[in-house]
Amino acid sequence: MFRRLEEDAGRAPVRFRFEGREIEAYEGDTLAAALAAAGALSLRDTPVSGAPRAPYCMMGVCFDCLVEVDGRKNCQACMTVVEPGMEVRRQTGGDGAEA
Amino acid sequence: MTADYDLAIIGAGPAGLAAAGLAAELGLTVALLDEQERPGGQIYRAIETVGASRPLAAKALGPDYERGRGLVDAMRAARVDYLPGAVVWNVSRELAVNFSRQGGSREIRARHVLVATGAMERPVPVPGWTRPGVMTVGALQIMLKTSGLVADGRVVLAGSGPLLLLLASQYVEAGAPPAAVVETVPRARYVEALAHLPKALRAAGYLAKGVRLMRTLARAGVPVYRGASDLSVEGGERATGLAFRQGGRERRVEADLVALHQGVVPNQQITRLLGCNHVFDDGQRCFRPVLDDWFATSLDGVSVAGDGGGIGGAVAAEHAGRVAVCGIAHRLGALSEPERDARAAPSRAALDRDLAVRPFLETLYRPPREVLEPADDVLVCRCEEVTAGAVRGAAALGCPGPNQAKSFLRCGMGPCQGRVCGPVVSEIIADALGSDPGAVGYYRIRPPLKPLTLGELAALDTDTESGAA
């Protein structure tokens, strides 16, 4: 789906988990970018129809990349920088994402 | 009320960076708040990290991107309280700025606020645009900048605007040429835009760059479908192709990823929240705050510089940031009127020169009607899954504007708070009522601008004794 253009010598690897699966990313990656690089695009199901959604804007505007991070819902994957050991889950249902 | 800073700048893109540097030089105390962890905005995103550690990405991004380095270095060297990772969730008319940062919330008060929150991509509501495997062209560029990622497989870029061609060419340079570029500019537009060419020649660098980008695509053998219309993303739970019409024929290209783009529009969240006056700009086909010659809004103490005040691009944003600061410094008593005028003159001249290309670009890349007012079955509100037809229905039932449609349909009420559907909903209602978006208006924007947890709110540290005022 996405590939890294080059090995990045300057940045340390960071391991986290997505839906129980271990993902290796680089320091400074956002969750959305790290997951896209690992082939995971669909990050949530909509509360209304249950349709799958993936990151769309990558800059914090569209909120289509909402995930659950360490039990906390409604985290924007494109605005969250990966940290070692994060437990990330797809977000389903409408709990509390209302404005 | 005591202020913590003379000037609070929101946004560390080209406008905010240039403004911060100059304001500090003029002796103002400056806070620069930015949502990202590193300065540069979207246009110069990751500029501090990309060069040294990712030479291939830096090369693909090209020399115009490099321009951001000087701006960032100057800001770093200036006496500026730079607050990265600060998510602003409220700005009051009394100029208190609330933001979340590092798990807590804070408030700072300023004598003047400069909104430099830039642009966002215009929503491109075409059938299938919510499918995984559809992103914006800007999103692909952000991934290239921040993580050196390129989309694998067949990538189809569709729509119009300078960024469409730029990213296509950057993908070629990165060794990942797109499978196709599908451009929605009708042939007649080229003729129409010619009228603005003489003026555009004052900023001939942009035209030369456009020609270079097209040559890069041609040399790489990237198929470019011009004059396309009726775009539709095909697939099930994933995008598998893009269908469109061209020259009276139905066409289809296979795609693993479809990236859409129809130019950018000002991010109005903060100026709307503050109740600043806005106007619908027909040339740019978007709302923008009403600004005076010094980029001051209708609300005393609030200015806007850069694309958030109307689309001018990254270089214009820089110049506008400096002009705005001259005006602010005068208002705060740090520059006399003649000093202000003299200080701003070179930036103002550069700004005028740079903006000369805009009428040409605005005419050439005016978004097509199918994007402004999509067909009935197309989702316009991605959050609450409200279709264009439902919005039209609400207008037919007597909804005079977006706020009434919002209470009928919930459009604009999801987590993005109308950022994405706002421009489309105003257009659809205006069209349905035979009016124009300026007359039907836009969503009312309320705090918090971004969802925040009760914990963050409870931890609000106002830092000043004036909280009870």
Coordinates of C-alpha atoms in Angstrom, one line a residue:
Chain A
M1 CA 0.0 0.0 0.0
F2 CA 2.7 2.5 1.1
R3 CA 6.4 2.0 1.1
R4 CA 9.3 3.9 2.6
L5 CA 11.4 5.6 0.0
E6 CA 14.6 4.9 2.0
E7 CA 15.9 3.5 5.2
D8 CA 16.0 6.3 7.7
A9 CA 19.3 6.3 9.5
G10 CA 18.5 9.2 11.7
R11 CA 15.5 7.8 13.4
A12 CA 15.0 5.1 16.0
P13 CA 12.6 2.2 15.4
V14 CA 9.4 2.3 17.6
R15 CA 7.3 -0.7 18.2
F16 CA 3.6 -0.5 19.0
R17 CA 0.5 -2.7 18.6
F18 CA -2.5 -2.3 16.4
E19 CA -5.4 -4.7 17.0
G20 CA -3.0 -7.0 18.8
R21 CA -0.5 -7.1 15.9
E22 CA 3.0 -5.7 16.5
I23 CA 3.9 -2.9 14.1
E24 CA 7.4 -1.4 13.7
A25 CA 7.6 2.3 12.9
Y26 CA 10.1 5.1 13.2
E27 CA 10.4 7.8 15.8
G28 CA 8.4 10.8 14.6
D29 CA 5.9 8.8 12.5
T30 CA 2.3 9.6 13.1
L31 CA 0.1 6.6 13.9
A32 CA -1.8 7.1 10.6
A33 CA 1.5 7.1 8.6
A34 CA 3.0 4.1 10.5
L35 CA -0.2 2.1 10.0
A36 CA -0.4 2.9 6.3
A37 CA 3.2 1.8 5.9
A38 CA 2.2 -1.5 7.6
G39 CA -0.7 -2.0 5.2
A40 CA -3.5 -1.0 7.7
L41 CA -5.6 1.7 6.1
S42 CA -9.1 1.2 7.4
L43 CA -8.9 2.5 11.0
R44 CA -12.6 2.9 12.1
D45 CA -16.2 2.1 11.2
T46 CA -18.7 5.0 11.2
P47 CA -21.2 5.2 13.9
V48 CA -24.1 5.8 11.5
S49 CA -23.8 3.0 8.9
G50 CA -20.8 1.0 10.1
A51 CA -18.9 1.8 6.8
P52 CA -15.1 1.4 7.1
R53 CA -13.0 4.6 6.9
A54 CA -9.4 5.4 6.4
P55 CA -7.3 8.5 6.8
Y56 CA -8.3 11.1 4.2
C57 CA -6.6 14.4 4.9
M58 CA -3.6 13.5 7.1
M59 CA -3.7 17.0 8.7
G60 CA -6.2 16.8 11.4
V61 CA -9.2 18.2 9.5
C62 CA -11.4 15.3 8.6
F63 CA -11.4 13.1 11.7
D64 CA -11.8 10.0 9.6
C65 CA -8.7 8.4 11.2
L66 CA -10.1 8.3 14.8
V67 CA -8.7 5.3 16.7
E68 CA -8.5 4.2 20.3
V69 CA -5.1 4.6 21.9
D70 CA -4.4 2.9 25.3
G71 CA -8.1 2.8 25.9
R72 CA -8.7 6.4 25.0
K73 CA -11.2 6.9 22.2
N74 CA -11.3 9.6 19.5
C75 CA -7.6 10.0 19.0
Q76 CA -6.7 11.4 15.6
A77 CA -4.2 8.9 14.2
C78 CA -2.8 11.5 11.8
M79 CA -2.0 13.9 14.7
T80 CA -0.7 11.3 17.2
V81 CA 3.0 10.6 17.2
V82 CA 3.9 6.9 17.8
E83 CA 5.3 6.0 21.1
P84 CA 6.8 2.6 22.1
G85 CA 4.2 0.2 23.5
M86 CA 1.1 2.0 22.4
E87 CA -2.0 -0.2 22.2
V88 CA -4.0 1.0 19.3
R89 CA -7.4 -0.3 18.3
R90 CA -9.8 0.4 15.5
Q91 CA -12.7 2.6 16.6
T92 CA -16.2 1.3 16.1
G93 CA -19.5 2.9 17.2
G94 CA -20.2 6.4 18.1
D95 CA -19.1 6.7 21.7
G96 CA -18.6 10.3 22.6
A97 CA -17.2 11.6 19.3
E98 CA -20.0 14.2 19.1
A99 CA -19.1 17.9 18.9
Chain B
M1 CA -6.6 42.3 32.6
T2 CA -2.9 41.7 32.3
A3 CA -1.6 40.1 29.1
D4 CA 1.0 37.4 29.1
Y5 CA 2.2 38.4 25.6
D6 CA 2.0 41.3 23.2
L7 CA 1.2 38.9 20.4
A8 CA -0.1 35.3 20.3
I9 CA 0.4 33.7 16.8
I10 CA -1.6 30.6 16.0
G11 CA 0.1 28.5 13.4
A12 CA 3.8 28.0 12.6
G13 CA 3.5 27.8 8.8
P14 CA 5.1 30.4 6.6
A15 CA 2.9 33.3 7.7
G16 CA 3.3 32.5 11.4
L17 CA 7.0 31.9 11.2
A18 CA 7.7 35.1 9.3
A19 CA 5.4 37.1 11.6
A20 CA 7.0 35.7 14.8
G21 CA 10.5 36.5 13.7
L22 CA 9.7 40.1 12.7
A23 CA 7.5 40.7 15.8
A24 CA 10.4 39.6 18.1
E25 CA 12.8 41.9 16.2
L26 CA 10.4 44.8 16.8
G27 CA 10.5 44.1 20.5
L28 CA 7.1 42.5 21.0
T29 CA 6.8 39.5 23.3
V30 CA 5.6 36.6 21.2
A31 CA 4.0 33.3 21.8
L32 CA 3.8 31.0 18.7
L33 CA 1.4 28.1 19.1
D34 CA 1.3 25.3 16.7
E35 CA -0.6 22.0 16.6
Q36 CA 2.3 20.1 15.1
E37 CA 5.4 18.9 17.0
R38 CA 7.7 20.7 14.6
P39 CA 7.5 24.1 12.8
G40 CA 6.8 24.6 9.1
G41 CA 3.0 24.2 8.7
Q42 CA 1.8 21.8 6.1
I43 CA 3.8 23.3 3.3
Y44 CA 7.2 23.0 5.0
R45 CA 6.2 20.1 7.2
A46 CA 9.1 18.1 8.6
I47 CA 11.6 20.5 6.9
E48 CA 14.0 20.3 9.9
T49 CA 14.2 16.5 9.7
V50 CA 13.8 15.6 6.1
G51 CA 17.1 16.8 4.6
A52 CA 19.7 15.0 6.8
S53 CA 18.0 11.7 7.4
R54 CA 16.0 11.3 4.1
P55 CA 17.9 12.7 1.2
L56 CA 15.8 10.9 -1.4
A57 CA 12.6 12.4 0.0
A58 CA 14.2 15.8 0.1
K59 CA 15.3 15.6 -3.5
A60 CA 11.8 14.5 -4.6
L61 CA 10.2 17.4 -2.7
G62 CA 12.4 19.9 -4.6
P63 CA 13.9 23.3 -4.1
D64 CA 10.7 25.3 -3.3
Y65 CA 10.3 23.1 -0.2
E66 CA 13.8 24.0 0.9
R67 CA 12.7 27.7 1.3
G68 CA 11.1 26.7 4.6
R69 CA 14.4 26.0 6.2
G70 CA 15.4 29.6 6.4
L71 CA 12.1 30.6 7.9
V72 CA 12.3 27.9 10.6
D73 CA 15.9 28.7 11.4
A74 CA 15.1 32.4 11.8
M75 CA 12.2 31.7 14.1
R76 CA 14.4 29.3 16.2
A77 CA 17.0 32.0 16.6
A78 CA 14.5 34.7 17.5
R79 CA 13.2 35.5 21.0
V80 CA 9.9 33.7 20.6
D81 CA 8.0 31.4 23.0
Y82 CA 7.4 28.6 20.6
L83 CA 4.8 26.1 21.8
P84 CA 4.7 23.1 19.6
G85 CA 2.0 20.4 20.1
A86 CA -0.4 23.1 21.3
V87 CA -4.0 22.3 20.1
V88 CA -6.0 25.6 20.4
W89 CA -9.5 24.8 21.3
N90 CA -10.9 28.2 22.1
V91 CA -10.1 31.9 21.5
S92 CA -12.3 34.4 23.2
R93 CA -13.2 37.9 22.0
E94 CA -11.2 39.2 25.0
L95 CA -8.1 37.5 23.4
A96 CA -7.7 34.6 25.8
V97 CA -6.3 31.6 24.0
N98 CA -7.0 28.1 25.4
F99 CA -5.0 25.2 24.3
S100 CA -4.3 21.6 25.2
R101 CA -0.6 20.6 25.4
Q102 CA 1.1 17.6 26.9
G103 CA -2.1 16.3 28.5
G104 CA -3.1 19.5 30.2
S105 CA -4.9 22.7 29.2
R106 CA -3.6 26.2 29.5
E107 CA -4.8 29.7 28.9
I108 CA -2.7 32.6 27.7
R109 CA -3.8 36.2 27.2
A110 CA -2.4 38.4 24.5
R111 CA -2.8 42.1 23.5
H112 CA -3.2 40.9 19.9
V113 CA -3.9 37.6 18.2
L114 CA -2.6 36.7 14.7
V115 CA -4.4 33.8 13.2
A116 CA -2.1 32.0 10.8
T117 CA -3.9 28.7 10.5
G118 CA -3.5 28.5 6.7
A119 CA -5.6 26.5 4.3
M120 CA -7.2 23.1 4.1
E121 CA -7.9 21.2 0.9
R122 CA -11.3 21.8 -0.6
P123 CA -13.6 18.8 0.0
V124 CA -14.0 16.7 -3.2
P125 CA -17.4 15.0 -2.7
V126 CA -17.6 12.6 -5.6
P127 CA -19.3 9.2 -5.5
G128 CA -17.2 6.8 -3.5
W129 CA -14.9 9.4 -1.9
T130 CA -15.3 7.9 1.6
R131 CA -13.9 4.5 0.6
P132 CA -10.7 3.5 2.2
G133 CA -8.1 3.9 -0.6
V134 CA -9.2 7.5 -1.3
M135 CA -7.2 10.3 0.1
T136 CA -6.4 13.9 -0.7
V137 CA -3.4 14.8 -2.8
G138 CA -2.2 16.9 0.1
A139 CA -2.4 13.8 2.4
L140 CA 0.0 11.9 0.1
Q141 CA 2.4 14.9 0.1
I142 CA 2.3 15.1 3.9
M143 CA 3.2 11.4 4.1
L144 CA 6.1 11.9 1.8
K145 CA 7.3 14.9 3.9
T146 CA 6.9 13.4 7.4
S147 CA 7.7 9.8 6.9
G148 CA 9.2 9.4 3.4
L149 CA 6.3 7.3 2.4
V150 CA 5.1 6.8 -1.2
A151 CA 1.9 5.0 -2.2
D152 CA 2.7 1.6 -3.7
G153 CA 0.8 0.1 -6.7
R154 CA -1.4 2.0 -9.1
V155 CA -1.9 5.6 -7.8
V156 CA -4.4 7.8 -9.7
L157 CA -4.4 11.5 -9.0
A158 CA -7.6 13.3 -9.9
G159 CA -8.9 16.8 -9.9
S160 CA -7.2 20.1 -10.6
G161 CA -4.9 22.7 -9.2
P162 CA -1.1 23.3 -8.9
L163 CA -0.7 20.8 -6.1
L164 CA -2.1 18.0 -8.3
L165 CA 0.7 18.5 -10.8
L166 CA 3.3 19.2 -8.2
L167 CA 2.7 15.9 -6.3
A168 CA 2.5 13.9 -9.5
S169 CA 5.9 15.3 -10.4
Q170 CA 7.3 14.7 -6.9
Y171 CA 6.1 11.0 -7.2
V172 CA 8.0 10.8 -10.5
E173 CA 11.1 12.2 -8.9
A174 CA 10.7 9.7 -6.1
G175 CA 10.7 6.8 -8.6
A176 CA 7.0 6.1 -8.0
P177 CA 5.2 7.6 -11.1
P178 CA 1.4 7.7 -10.8
A179 CA -0.5 5.4 -12.9
A180 CA -2.6 8.3 -14.3
V181 CA -3.4 11.9 -13.7
V182 CA -7.1 12.8 -14.4
E183 CA -7.5 16.5 -14.8
T184 CA -11.0 18.1 -14.5
V185 CA -10.1 21.5 -16.2
P186 CA -12.5 22.0 -19.1
R187 CA -10.8 23.1 -22.3
A188 CA -12.7 26.4 -22.4
R189 CA -11.0 27.4 -19.1
Y190 CA -7.6 27.7 -20.8
V191 CA -9.0 30.3 -23.1
E192 CA -10.7 32.1 -20.3
A193 CA -7.5 32.1 -18.2
L194 CA -5.5 33.6 -21.0
A195 CA -7.0 37.0 -20.2
H196 CA -5.1 37.0 -16.9
L197 CA -1.8 35.8 -18.5
P198 CA -0.2 39.2 -18.9
K199 CA -0.6 40.0 -15.2
A200 CA 0.5 36.6 -14.3
L201 CA 3.8 37.2 -16.1
R202 CA 4.8 39.5 -13.2
A203 CA 5.1 36.2 -11.3
A204 CA 6.5 34.3 -14.2
G205 CA 8.3 31.8 -11.9
Y206 CA 5.0 30.1 -11.2
L207 CA 4.2 29.6 -14.8
A208 CA 7.7 28.3 -15.6
K209 CA 7.3 25.9 -12.7
G210 CA 3.9 24.7 -14.1
V211 CA 5.5 24.0 -17.5
R212 CA 8.4 22.1 -15.8
L213 CA 6.0 19.9 -13.9
M214 CA 4.0 19.0 -17.1
R215 CA 7.3 18.2 -18.9
T216 CA 8.3 15.9 -16.0
L217 CA 5.1 14.0 -16.3
A218 CA 5.4 13.8 -20.1
R219 CA 9.0 12.6 -19.9
A220 CA 8.0 9.9 -17.4
G221 CA 5.2 8.7 -19.7
V222 CA 2.5 9.4 -17.1
P223 CA -0.9 9.3 -18.9
V224 CA -2.7 12.6 -18.4
Y225 CA -6.4 12.6 -19.1
R226 CA -7.5 16.2 -19.6
G227 CA -11.0 17.7 -19.6
A228 CA -12.4 14.9 -17.4
S229 CA -15.8 15.1 -15.7
D230 CA -18.2 12.9 -13.8
L231 CA -15.6 11.4 -11.5
S232 CA -16.6 8.4 -9.5
V233 CA -14.5 6.1 -7.3
E234 CA -15.3 2.5 -7.8
G235 CA -14.9 -0.4 -5.5
G236 CA -16.4 -2.1 -2.4
E237 CA -14.7 -1.7 0.9
R238 CA -11.6 -0.5 -0.9
A239 CA -11.2 1.7 -3.9
T240 CA -10.4 -0.3 -7.1
G241 CA -10.7 2.3 -9.8
L242 CA -11.7 5.7 -11.0
A243 CA -14.5 6.1 -13.6
F244 CA -14.9 9.4 -15.5
R245 CA -16.1 10.9 -18.8
Q246 CA -13.7 12.4 -21.3
G247 CA -14.6 13.7 -24.7
G248 CA -18.1 12.2 -24.5
R249 CA -16.6 8.7 -23.7
E250 CA -16.9 6.7 -20.5
R251 CA -13.5 5.8 -19.2
R252 CA -12.1 3.8 -16.3
V253 CA -8.6 3.5 -14.8
E254 CA -7.7 0.8 -12.3
A255 CA -6.4 2.2 -9.0
D256 CA -5.1 0.9 -5.7
L257 CA -5.2 4.4 -4.4
V258 CA -7.2 7.5 -5.6
A259 CA -6.0 10.9 -4.5
L260 CA -8.4 13.8 -5.0
H261 CA -7.7 17.5 -5.1
Q262 CA -9.6 20.7 -6.1
G263 CA -7.4 23.4 -4.6
V264 CA -7.4 24.7 -1.1
V265 CA -9.7 27.0 0.9
P266 CA -9.0 29.1 4.1
N267 CA -9.3 27.4 7.4
Q268 CA -12.0 29.6 9.0
Q269 CA -12.5 27.8 12.3
I270 CA -11.0 30.5 14.5
T271 CA -12.2 33.6 12.7
R272 CA -15.7 32.1 12.6
L273 CA -15.5 31.2 16.3
L274 CA -14.5 34.8 17.1
G275 CA -17.4 36.1 15.1
C276 CA -15.2 38.1 12.6
N277 CA -17.0 39.2 9.5
H278 CA -16.5 36.9 6.5
V279 CA -17.2 37.4 2.8
F280 CA -17.7 34.9 0.0
D281 CA -14.9 35.3 -2.5
D282 CA -16.2 34.6 -5.9
G283 CA -12.8 34.3 -7.6
Q284 CA -11.5 31.8 -5.1
R285 CA -14.9 30.2 -4.6
C286 CA -14.7 30.2 -0.8
F287 CA -15.4 32.2 2.3
R288 CA -12.6 34.3 3.8
P289 CA -12.5 36.8 6.7
V290 CA -12.8 40.5 5.8
L291 CA -9.4 42.1 6.3
D292 CA -8.2 45.6 6.0
D293 CA -4.9 46.7 4.4
W294 CA -3.0 45.5 7.4
F295 CA -4.7 42.2 7.6
A296 CA -6.8 43.2 10.6
T297 CA -10.2 41.5 10.9
S298 CA -13.4 43.3 11.9
L299 CA -12.7 42.4 15.5
D300 CA -10.3 44.7 17.3
G301 CA -7.0 42.9 18.2
V302 CA -7.3 40.1 15.8
S303 CA -5.5 39.8 12.4
V304 CA -5.1 37.0 9.9
A305 CA -2.1 36.4 7.7
G306 CA -1.5 33.8 5.1
D307 CA -3.9 31.4 3.4
G308 CA -6.4 31.6 6.3
G309 CA -7.2 35.1 5.0
G310 CA -7.6 34.1 1.4
I311 CA -5.5 31.8 -0.8
G312 CA -2.2 33.3 -1.9
G313 CA 0.3 30.4 -1.4
A314 CA 3.3 29.9 0.8
V315 CA 5.5 32.8 -0.4
A316 CA 2.7 35.3 -0.3
A317 CA 1.9 34.1 3.2
E318 CA 5.4 35.0 4.4
H319 CA 5.1 38.5 3.1
A320 CA 1.6 38.9 4.5
G321 CA 2.9 37.7 7.9
R322 CA 5.4 40.6 7.9
V323 CA 3.0 43.2 6.7
A324 CA 0.5 42.1 9.4
V325 CA 3.1 42.4 12.1
C326 CA 4.0 46.0 11.0
G327 CA 0.3 46.8 11.4
I328 CA 0.1 45.1 14.8
A329 CA 3.3 46.7 16.1
H330 CA 1.9 50.1 15.2
R331 CA -1.4 49.3 16.9
L332 CA 0.5 48.3 20.1
G333 CA 2.7 51.4 20.0
A334 CA 5.9 49.8 18.9
L335 CA 6.1 51.5 15.5
S336 CA 5.0 55.0 14.5
E337 CA 2.9 55.3 11.4
P338 CA 5.8 56.3 9.1
E339 CA 7.9 53.6 10.6
R340 CA 5.1 51.1 10.0
D341 CA 4.7 52.1 6.4
A342 CA 8.4 52.1 5.6
R343 CA 9.0 48.8 7.3
A344 CA 6.1 47.1 5.5
A345 CA 6.8 48.6 2.0
P346 CA 9.3 45.9 0.7
S347 CA 7.1 43.0 1.9
R348 CA 4.0 44.7 0.5
A349 CA 5.6 45.1 -2.9
A350 CA 6.8 41.5 -2.9
L351 CA 3.3 40.4 -1.9
D352 CA 1.7 42.3 -4.7
R353 CA 4.2 40.8 -7.2
D354 CA 3.6 37.3 -5.9
L355 CA -0.2 37.5 -5.9
A356 CA -0.2 38.6 -9.6
V357 CA -0.5 34.9 -10.7
R358 CA -3.6 34.3 -8.6
P359 CA -6.3 35.5 -11.1
F360 CA -4.8 33.2 -13.7
L361 CA -4.8 30.2 -11.4
E362 CA -8.2 31.0 -9.9
T363 CA -9.8 31.1 -13.4
L364 CA -8.0 28.0 -14.7
Y365 CA -8.6 25.9 -11.7
R366 CA -12.1 27.1 -10.6
P367 CA -13.7 23.9 -9.2
P368 CA -16.3 22.3 -11.4
R369 CA -20.0 22.4 -10.4
E370 CA -20.1 18.6 -9.8
V371 CA -17.7 19.1 -6.9
L372 CA -19.4 22.3 -5.6
E373 CA -22.9 20.8 -5.8
P374 CA -22.6 17.0 -6.0
A375 CA -25.3 14.7 -7.2
D376 CA -28.1 13.7 -4.7
D377 CA -26.7 10.3 -3.7
V378 CA -23.2 11.6 -2.8
L379 CA -22.3 11.9 0.9
V380 CA -21.3 15.4 1.7
C381 CA -21.0 15.2 5.5
R382 CA -18.6 12.3 6.0
C383 CA -19.1 12.2 9.8
E384 CA -22.9 12.0 10.0
E385 CA -23.2 10.5 6.5
V386 CA -25.6 13.1 5.1
T387 CA -26.1 13.2 1.3
A388 CA -26.3 16.2 -1.0
G389 CA -29.9 15.1 -1.7
A390 CA -30.8 15.4 1.9
V391 CA -29.4 18.9 2.1
R392 CA -31.3 19.9 -1.0
G393 CA -34.4 18.3 0.6
A394 CA -33.9 20.4 3.7
A395 CA -33.6 23.6 1.5
A396 CA -36.8 22.7 -0.3
L397 CA -38.5 22.4 3.1
G398 CA -37.5 25.9 3.9
C399 CA -34.1 25.7 5.5
P400 CA -32.6 29.1 4.7
G401 CA -29.0 28.2 5.5
P402 CA -26.4 25.7 6.8
N403 CA -27.3 26.1 10.5
Q404 CA -30.9 25.2 10.0
A405 CA -29.9 22.2 7.8
K406 CA -27.5 21.2 10.6
S407 CA -30.4 21.0 13.1
F408 CA -32.5 19.1 10.6
L409 CA -29.9 16.6 9.4
R410 CA -27.0 16.7 11.8
C411 CA -24.7 17.6 9.0
G412 CA -21.7 19.4 10.4
M413 CA -22.4 18.0 13.9
G414 CA -19.9 15.1 13.9
P415 CA -16.3 15.2 15.2
C416 CA -14.9 17.3 12.3
Q417 CA -17.4 20.0 13.2
G418 CA -18.3 20.9 9.7
R419 CA -14.7 21.5 8.5
V420 CA -15.2 19.2 5.6
C421 CA -18.9 19.6 4.6
G422 CA -19.2 23.3 5.5
P423 CA -18.1 24.7 2.1
V424 CA -20.3 22.1 0.2
V425 CA -23.4 22.6 2.3
S426 CA -23.3 26.3 1.8
E427 CA -22.9 25.8 -1.9
I428 CA -25.8 23.3 -2.2
I429 CA -28.2 25.4 -0.2
A430 CA -27.3 28.5 -2.2
D431 CA -27.8 26.7 -5.5
A432 CA -31.1 25.2 -4.3
L433 CA -32.4 28.6 -3.3
G434 CA -31.1 30.4 -6.4
S435 CA -28.9 32.4 -4.0
D436 CA -25.2 32.6 -3.4
P437 CA -23.1 31.2 -0.5
G438 CA -22.4 34.6 0.8
A439 CA -26.1 35.2 1.4
V440 CA -26.9 31.8 2.9
G441 CA -23.9 31.9 5.2
Y442 CA -21.8 29.3 6.9
Y443 CA -22.0 27.1 10.0
R444 CA -21.7 28.8 13.4
I445 CA -18.5 27.5 15.0
R446 CA -18.4 27.0 18.7
P447 CA -15.7 25.9 21.2
P448 CA -14.1 23.5 21.7
L449 CA -12.6 23.7 18.2
K450 CA -11.1 20.2 18.8
P451 CA -12.5 17.5 21.0
L452 CA -10.9 17.6 24.4
T453 CA -11.2 15.3 27.4
L454 CA -12.8 16.4 30.6
G455 CA -9.5 15.7 32.2
E456 CA -7.8 18.3 30.1
L457 CA -10.6 20.8 30.8
A458 CA -10.4 20.1 34.6
A459 CA -6.7 20.6 34.5
L460 CA -7.1 24.1 33.0
D461 CA -4.3 26.2 34.3
T462 CA -5.2 29.9 33.7
D463 CA -1.8 31.1 34.8
T464 CA -3.1 34.5 35.6
E465 CA -5.1 36.1 38.4
S466 CA -7.4 37.6 35.9
G467 CA -9.5 34.5 35.5
A468 CA -12.3 35.8 37.8
A469 CA -12.7 39.1 35.8

